[in-house]
Structure formats: structure tokens, C-alpha cells
Amino acid sequence: MSAIDDLPPLRQVIATHGLSARKALGQNFLLDLNLTAKIARIAGDLSGADVLEVGPGPGGLTRGLLAEGARRVLAVEKDARCLPALGEIAEAYPGRLEILNADALDVDWATQLAPPRKIVANLPYNVGTELLVRWLTPPAWPPQWDSLTLMFQREVAERIVAQPGSKAYGRLAVLAQWRAEAHIAMTLPPEAFTPPPKVRSAVVHVTALPEPRFEADAAVLSRVVKMAFGQRRKMLRAALKALTPDIEDRLIAAGLTPTDRAEQVPIEGFCALARVMAKP
Ligand code: SAM
């Protein structure tokens, strides 16, 4: 196996710094540097981009991003035990890696990076969905990122790329595909990680569109979709009853059938409803 850099192998890094994986932090590490470089390549040309990486851990993906030429990487890691190992990577790539010991949910990352910005991460499962929803729902579009290249449990990845009419179609699919293009770029078996998780994983690549596919207010659309899929087996008129007493009229005004269920409604339909809901 050819080395992507002159730093020690990750097993050695983990042993040297005592980085036993902690379940509560969603720590399933990628130790194959050829694999992490391959994931970094899914993000496209990194040479002219600043990258946010959430949860670098011992730094396998970080090293992949830097070896693939990322202009700068901001790595946000909650676990302070990882800092010495990450410090060694920063020394090997002078001026290109900044490490923040923080919770990614609290970090104002965009102000610290120059455009174009890409987000690349093997996300901790416990905050992955919340971070994704935040990245997908800024009030203005285009967002502060150009692309997201994110590792999720495969089931979550399938929800992001799902089409109407399928069981996996829901809030994540609508929010991801309304203003972006999303596809699964790679699937990985549990053995690719140390320790192996119980389920398969997948890398999703999301590219921001210059403008939304259909007009809608992000906050209103988010609220409508959350409620519609909150009770996905109910008909729309029942699932959305709490939004407004005249929901049936508004569904009809949006061109929707009040007796349909949320999973039958395409993104265009939800956007039409969000526009009708935004009216007094
Ligand atoms: N990137 C490494 C890799 O691919 O081997 C580690 C990935 S591991 C799935 C997730 C990482 O996220 C862990 O290092 C964990 O400590 C970190 N983490 C967990 N919660 C976090 C949070 N709220 N903010 C920042 N990092 C977090």
C-alpha cells in the first residue's frame, strides 16, 4: 500500500496517543489512508478550496484532504485527546491545517474560511443529521458552502437521495434536493472502520445549486415538511391540521390533494404549499 504522506500509520498514531474509540462520541475511525484519500477526491478539486472537516479524530480523513491538495482545512474536534495527533499533521502541512477543539454545533465556521468552501466529514452519528439540516436550511441561497461530502449510516444516506413514493422519502430528501443535487458516491462495509459499526455506511455528495429548484421560504418549507412527515401515515389534511384551521383549502390552493400522504408529494408540491402558507 503506497503511503499518502510521511506521517506514521494511523494504528501507530492511535497507540501512541491512547485514542481508544469512545461510543458516546460516535468514534468509528477510518485507518486506511488510501480510502480516506479516495473520499477526499469525491469532494472534487480541493486545491482552490477551504475545507471544513467535522470530527477529524486521529486525522485519517484530514490527511487525505491535505494530501489531495486542500488549500486550507479547519478541523473541528470535540475530543481533546485527539489534539496532539492532529498537531503533528498541522506541523507536516505548515499553514494549511487549523484545529479547533470545540463542539461543531457551536462553531461559526464560515467566517473562518474563504470561499469556495467545501465541507467534508465522516460525521459522528449522534450529530450528523442535525448538522446536515443546518447546512441545508440557511435562509439565503446559495449557501456558504459549495459542496458537502459526508459519511452517514447507509440508511440516512438513502433518506437524503430518496425519491417521492419511497419509504425513505421524507424531510431530508426534500431539504437536500430542493436547492441541491445529492447522490451516493460510495458505500462502505462495517469492516472499513475501527471499531466496526453495526451497519453499512455511505458517502453522500451534495452540490449546491445556484438557486432553488422552486420558490419557497426555507423556514416555512422546513416547518411544513417536518409536520407532514412527522405523521407520515396520515393524510395531509390531518397531518397538517395544526398548521392552520383552513389547511384543506390551502392544500387545494397549492394544487395538492388533501387525502394524499406526505410521501406522495413531490418537492414542487411542498414548495407550492409553503408559498400558500406564507400568505396571510
Ligand atoms: N474523521 C475520523 C475518521 O474518519 O476516522 C473520525 C470520524 S468519527 C466517525 C467522528 C468524530 O467526530 C470523532 O473523532 C468524534 O470525537 C468527533 N465528534 C463527535 N461529536 C462531535 C461534535 N459535536 N463536534 C465535533 N466533533 C465531534
XYZ file of N, CA and C in Angstrom, residues 4-164:
483
model
N 0.409 7.979 1.615
C -0.022 9.256 1.031
C 0.794 10.411 1.622
N 1.506 10.128 2.738
C 2.359 11.162 3.340
C 3.445 10.475 4.173
N 4.283 11.295 4.816
C 5.404 10.717 5.578
C 5.070 10.534 7.060
N 3.836 10.750 7.431
C 3.446 10.615 8.845
C 3.277 9.130 9.184
N 3.286 8.779 10.488
C 3.161 7.362 10.858
C 1.796 6.786 10.478
N 1.708 5.450 10.317
C 0.402 4.825 10.046
C -0.576 5.125 11.187
N -1.871 5.135 10.853
C -2.867 5.549 11.860
C -2.946 4.609 13.068
N -2.708 3.315 12.860
C -2.725 2.401 14.018
C -1.671 2.824 15.036
N -0.521 3.229 14.505
C 0.565 3.683 15.384
C 0.180 4.999 16.078
N -0.460 5.904 15.340
C -0.893 7.189 15.914
C -1.859 6.932 17.076
N -2.791 6.004 16.844
C -3.810 5.699 17.858
C -3.154 5.093 19.106
N -2.176 4.219 18.891
C -1.479 3.589 20.018
C -0.636 4.627 20.766
N 0.093 5.441 20.030
C 0.976 6.447 20.656
C 0.178 7.420 21.532
N -1.009 7.838 21.025
C -1.769 8.872 21.739
C -2.924 8.296 22.573
N -3.011 6.997 22.671
C -4.034 6.355 23.517
C -5.452 6.704 23.083
N -5.727 6.660 21.767
C -7.052 7.089 21.267
C -8.032 5.914 21.157
N -8.326 5.274 22.294
C -9.328 4.206 22.250
C -10.677 4.845 21.888
N -11.426 4.175 20.991
C -12.656 4.779 20.471
C -13.736 4.892 21.547
N -14.391 6.030 21.590
C -15.498 6.253 22.540
C -16.824 6.284 21.789
N -17.715 5.380 22.223
C -19.003 5.231 21.556
C -19.849 6.507 21.659
N -19.801 7.130 22.829
C -20.637 8.313 23.055
C -20.287 9.440 22.079
N -19.069 9.429 21.551
C -18.670 10.474 20.600
C -18.793 9.983 19.157
N -19.394 8.822 18.973
C -19.588 8.285 17.613
C -18.264 7.960 16.944
N -17.307 7.475 17.714
C -15.961 7.276 17.157
C -15.804 5.919 16.475
N -15.898 5.935 15.152
C -15.574 4.783 14.301
C -14.561 5.327 13.312
N -13.310 4.940 13.504
C -12.235 5.581 12.740
C -11.950 4.868 11.425
N -11.548 5.658 10.434
C -11.066 5.131 9.148
C -9.547 5.109 9.230
N -8.954 3.936 9.096
C -7.499 3.837 9.268
C -6.752 3.611 7.958
N -7.485 3.376 6.869
C -6.852 3.137 5.581
C -6.720 4.483 4.846
N -5.483 4.956 4.759
C -5.257 6.291 4.181
C -5.551 6.354 2.688
N -5.470 5.220 2.006
C -5.850 5.235 0.580
C -7.352 5.440 0.455
N -8.096 4.880 1.402
C -9.548 5.070 1.403
C -9.910 6.522 1.746
N -9.221 7.096 2.717
C -9.551 8.486 3.086
C -9.186 9.442 1.935
N -8.104 9.124 1.213
C -7.744 9.969 0.061
C -8.818 9.841 -1.028
N -9.362 8.631 -1.157
C -10.418 8.402 -2.158
C -11.681 9.211 -1.796
N -12.001 9.242 -0.506
C -13.166 10.030 -0.057
C -12.905 11.516 -0.330
N -11.677 11.948 -0.052
C -11.333 13.363 -0.297
C -11.504 13.698 -1.780
N -11.204 12.745 -2.659
C -11.312 13.012 -4.111
C -12.766 13.170 -4.538
N -13.686 12.543 -3.800
C -15.121 12.696 -4.137
C -15.517 14.170 -4.034
N -14.837 14.896 -3.163
C -15.164 16.325 -2.970
C -14.709 17.174 -4.154
N -14.017 16.572 -5.125
C -13.601 17.326 -6.313
C -12.254 17.994 -6.100
N -11.973 18.979 -6.945
C -10.680 19.663 -6.864
C -10.617 20.493 -5.578
N -9.670 20.136 -4.717
C -9.583 20.820 -3.423
C -8.528 21.925 -3.430
N -7.766 21.986 -4.516
C -6.586 22.863 -4.484
C -6.954 24.346 -4.331
N -8.141 24.708 -4.830
C -8.536 26.104 -4.688
C -9.610 26.281 -3.637
N -9.727 25.338 -2.683
C -10.864 25.409 -1.748
C -10.417 25.329 -0.292
N -11.188 25.990 0.567
C -11.036 25.813 2.007
C -12.041 24.748 2.429
N -11.631 23.896 3.363
C -12.479 22.772 3.752
C -12.783 22.807 5.250
N -14.057 22.614 5.591
C -14.421 22.367 6.979
C -14.506 20.871 7.164
N -13.765 20.328 8.135
C -13.928 18.921 8.489
C -14.447 18.842 9.918
N -15.556 18.153 10.097
C -16.106 17.956 11.440
C -15.633 16.602 11.949
N -15.079 16.569 13.149
C -14.677 15.314 13.781
C -13.508 14.630 13.097
N -12.331 15.266 13.081
C -11.164 14.638 12.439
C -10.646 13.414 13.186
N -10.931 13.300 14.486
C -10.434 12.148 15.253
C -8.926 12.050 15.155
N -8.377 10.862 14.857
C -6.913 10.739 14.739
C -6.375 11.338 13.441
N -7.257 11.734 12.517
C -6.795 12.520 11.365
C -6.670 11.792 10.041
N -7.278 10.633 9.907
C -7.163 9.893 8.640
C -7.726 10.664 7.465
N -8.941 11.189 7.613
C -9.555 11.943 6.504
C -8.844 13.295 6.332
N -8.418 13.875 7.449
C -7.687 15.151 7.402
C -6.443 14.991 6.527
N -5.735 13.893 6.746
C -4.528 13.636 5.957
C -4.882 13.407 4.490
N -5.997 12.747 4.248
C -6.459 12.547 2.867
C -6.732 13.893 2.198
N -7.404 14.788 2.918
C -7.758 16.101 2.354
C -6.508 16.917 2.041
N -5.546 16.883 2.954
C -4.317 17.670 2.758
C -3.462 17.064 1.654
N -3.363 15.738 1.648
C -2.563 15.081 0.593
C -3.184 15.315 -0.779
N -4.512 15.466 -0.819
C -5.194 15.726 -2.101
C -5.157 17.206 -2.460
N -4.491 18.010 -1.648
C -4.198 19.390 -2.050
C -5.114 20.470 -1.506
N -5.931 20.162 -0.478
C -6.825 21.203 0.053
C -6.012 22.455 0.406
N -6.551 23.613 0.014
C -5.832 24.872 0.278
C -5.668 25.071 1.785
N -6.790 24.885 2.513
C -6.765 25.003 3.979
C -7.837 24.090 4.539
N -7.575 23.509 5.703
C -8.589 22.687 6.370
C -8.807 23.250 7.768
N -10.087 23.461 8.122
C -10.444 23.792 9.505
C -11.066 22.532 10.076
N -10.390 21.929 11.050
C -10.848 20.658 11.616
C -11.399 20.907 13.014
N -12.682 20.602 13.200
C -13.343 20.873 14.481
C -13.567 19.557 15.220
N -12.862 19.360 16.317
C -12.923 18.092 17.046
C -13.291 18.349 18.513
N -14.288 17.595 18.985
C -14.760 17.769 20.361
C -13.839 17.076 21.369
N -13.190 15.990 20.938
C -12.409 15.164 21.858
C -10.970 15.675 21.953
N -10.642 16.291 23.095
C -9.313 16.899 23.266
C -8.190 15.867 23.184
N -8.491 14.590 23.384
C -7.439 13.561 23.305
C -6.814 13.511 21.910
N -7.570 13.965 20.895
C -7.076 13.877 19.506
C -6.126 15.022 19.140
N -6.056 16.056 19.979
C -5.315 17.264 19.578
C -3.825 17.034 19.306
N -3.093 16.253 20.146
C -1.666 16.058 19.831
C -1.455 15.383 18.479
N -2.264 14.375 18.167
C -2.122 13.685 16.871
C -2.409 14.664 15.726
N -3.430 15.500 15.903
C -3.774 16.469 14.848
C -2.689 17.541 14.726
N -2.072 17.881 15.870
C -0.971 18.857 15.871
C 0.192 18.370 15.013
N 0.448 17.078 15.039
C 1.548 16.527 14.218
C 1.238 16.682 12.722
N -0.053 16.532 12.374
C -0.432 16.717 10.954
C -0.250 18.190 10.562
N -0.656 19.086 11.475
C -0.522 20.532 11.185
C 0.945 20.886 10.939
N 1.846 20.254 11.698
C 3.285 20.532 11.510
C 3.780 20.033 10.150
N 3.213 18.903 9.708
C 3.646 18.332 8.420
C 3.116 19.136 7.226
N 2.042 19.916 7.460
C 1.446 20.738 6.380
C 1.382 22.191 6.866
N 2.524 22.868 6.966
C 2.561 24.195 7.588
C 1.550 25.178 6.983
N 0.808 25.832 7.869
C -0.127 26.878 7.452
C -1.395 26.388 6.777
N -1.592 25.061 6.687
C -2.769 24.578 5.944
C -3.825 23.914 6.829
N -3.457 23.586 8.068
C -4.444 22.924 8.947
C -4.627 23.714 10.231
N -5.881 24.095 10.473
C -6.211 24.743 11.741
C -7.112 23.802 12.535
N -6.801 23.639 13.806
C -7.563 22.688 14.629
C -8.333 23.468 15.689
N -9.617 23.151 15.792
C -10.438 23.798 16.816
C -10.974 22.727 17.747
N -10.686 22.830 19.028
C -11.241 21.883 19.998
C -12.591 22.430 20.454
N -13.660 21.992 19.774
C -14.985 22.551 20.050
C -16.063 21.576 19.589
N -17.299 21.872 20.023
C -18.459 21.144 19.525
C -18.847 21.797 18.192
N -18.929 20.999 17.132
C -19.222 21.557 15.804
C -20.557 22.300 15.779
N -21.460 21.970 16.684
C -22.763 22.635 16.712
C -22.626 24.091 17.171
N -21.492 24.422 17.820
C -21.319 25.780 18.363
C -20.391 26.656 17.532
N -19.857 26.119 16.439
C -18.801 26.840 15.731
C -19.337 27.652 14.549
N -18.914 28.929 14.496
C -19.250 29.781 13.360
C -18.138 29.567 12.326
N -18.274 28.481 11.553
C -17.164 28.012 10.712
C -16.931 28.871 9.470
N -18.033 29.392 8.879
C -17.910 30.029 7.565
C -17.050 31.290 7.613
N -17.115 32.022 8.741
C -16.345 33.264 8.835
C -14.841 32.963 8.920
N -14.508 31.720 9.226
C -13.089 31.370 9.388
C -12.477 30.797 8.119
N -13.287 30.656 7.071
C -12.799 30.071 5.824
C -13.131 30.995 4.657
N -12.288 30.945 3.635
C -12.526 31.770 2.442
C -13.234 30.928 1.382
N -14.087 31.549 0.575
C -14.735 30.796 -0.491
C -13.761 30.453 -1.613
N -13.981 29.434 -2.412
C -15.070 28.477 -2.242
C -14.795 27.542 -1.059
N -15.910 27.195 -0.344
C -15.772 26.351 0.840
C -16.451 25.009 0.597
N -15.788 23.955 1.033
C -16.377 22.618 0.947
C -16.421 22.033 2.353
N -17.419 21.203 2.606
C -17.489 20.514 3.894
C -17.297 19.033 3.619
N -16.343 18.439 4.298
C -16.048 17.013 4.114
C -15.932 16.403 5.508
N -16.675 15.324 5.774
C -16.613 14.756 7.126
C -17.119 13.325 7.177
N -16.480 12.558 8.046
C -17.010 11.268 8.477
C -17.734 11.600 9.770
N -19.024 11.873 9.658
C -19.750 12.510 10.758
C -20.043 11.576 11.927
N -19.968 12.114 13.144
C -20.430 11.342 14.288
C -21.940 11.143 14.166
N -22.426 9.894 14.324
C -23.832 9.616 14.030
C -24.796 10.439 14.888
N -24.351 10.820 16.104
C -25.291 11.490 17.013
C -25.587 12.946 16.643
N -24.710 13.603 15.890
C -24.995 14.991 15.493
C -25.033 15.170 13.972
N -24.847 14.078 13.236
C -24.756 14.158 11.773
C -25.992 14.763 11.131
N -27.168 14.257 11.504
C -28.391 14.742 10.864
C -28.652 16.205 11.216
N -28.410 16.545 12.475
C -28.647 17.938 12.881
C -27.734 18.906 12.107
N -26.466 18.528 11.954
C -25.553 19.389 11.193
C -26.005 19.499 9.744
N -26.388 18.370 9.148
C -26.827 18.390 7.748
C -28.022 19.326 7.572
N -29.006 19.205 8.453
C -30.202 20.054 8.325
C -29.817 21.532 8.452
N -28.923 21.840 9.365
C -28.473 23.238 9.485
C -27.805 23.719 8.205
N -26.938 22.878 7.614
C -26.239 23.289 6.390
C -27.216 23.453 5.225
N -28.312 22.679 5.257
C -29.267 22.729 4.144
C -30.309 23.833 4.275
N -30.443 24.431 5.458
C -31.571 25.350 5.660
C -31.169 26.787 6.022
N -30.088 27.332 5.438
C -29.855 28.751 5.695
C -30.973 29.542 5.018
N -31.323 30.734 5.552
C -32.413 31.493 4.947
C -32.097 31.886 3.499
N -30.834 32.218 3.220
C -30.483 32.675 1.868
C -29.772 31.579 1.090
N -29.869 31.639 -0.219
C -29.221 30.681 -1.115
C -28.570 31.434 -2.250
N -27.395 31.069 -2.785
C -26.599 29.908 -2.418
C -26.026 29.990 -0.993
N -25.714 28.826 -0.418
C -25.208 28.789 0.963
C -23.726 29.150 1.012
N -23.151 29.073 2.204
C -21.734 29.438 2.346
C -20.807 28.309 1.901
N -21.396 27.148 1.593
C -20.595 26.022 1.099
C -20.938 25.731 -0.367
N -19.959 25.170 -1.087
C -20.203 24.764 -2.476
C -20.653 23.316 -2.552
N -20.035 22.484 -1.691
C -20.424 21.073 -1.693
C -20.240 20.469 -0.305
N -20.992 19.396 -0.062
C -20.892 18.610 1.173
C -20.525 17.191 0.758
N -19.505 16.637 1.369
C -19.141 15.240 1.108
C -19.129 14.561 2.468
N -20.171 13.794 2.745
C -20.414 13.372 4.127
C -20.673 11.878 4.248
N -20.029 11.282 5.235
C -20.265 9.871 5.535
C -21.400 9.762 6.556
N -22.369 8.909 6.206
C -23.502 8.644 7.099
C -23.714 7.141 7.197
N -24.554 6.731 8.144
C -25.072 5.366 8.100
C -25.817 5.262 6.770
N -25.749 4.103 6.120
C -26.317 3.978 4.776
C -27.813 4.348 4.737
N -28.506 3.991 5.808
C -29.952 4.265 5.852
C -30.215 5.777 5.786
N -29.387 6.559 6.465
C -29.546 8.020 6.430
C -29.205 8.540 5.030
N -28.131 7.980 4.439
C -27.738 8.392 3.082
C -28.891 8.137 2.110
N -29.563 7.000 2.281
C -30.666 6.676 1.367
C -31.840 7.631 1.556
N -32.008 8.125 2.789
C -33.089 9.093 3.018
C -32.785 10.427 2.325
N -31.508 10.772 2.228
C -31.123 12.055 1.619
C -31.387 12.054 0.104
N -31.180 10.911 -0.540
C -31.305 10.862 -2.016
C -32.641 10.257 -2.468
N -33.529 9.959 -1.507
C -34.769 9.237 -1.834
C -35.697 10.037 -2.752
N -36.496 9.294 -3.535
C -37.468 9.895 -4.448
C -38.883 9.749 -3.873
N -39.807 10.645 -4.267
C -41.189 10.543 -3.786
C -41.754 9.145 -4.043
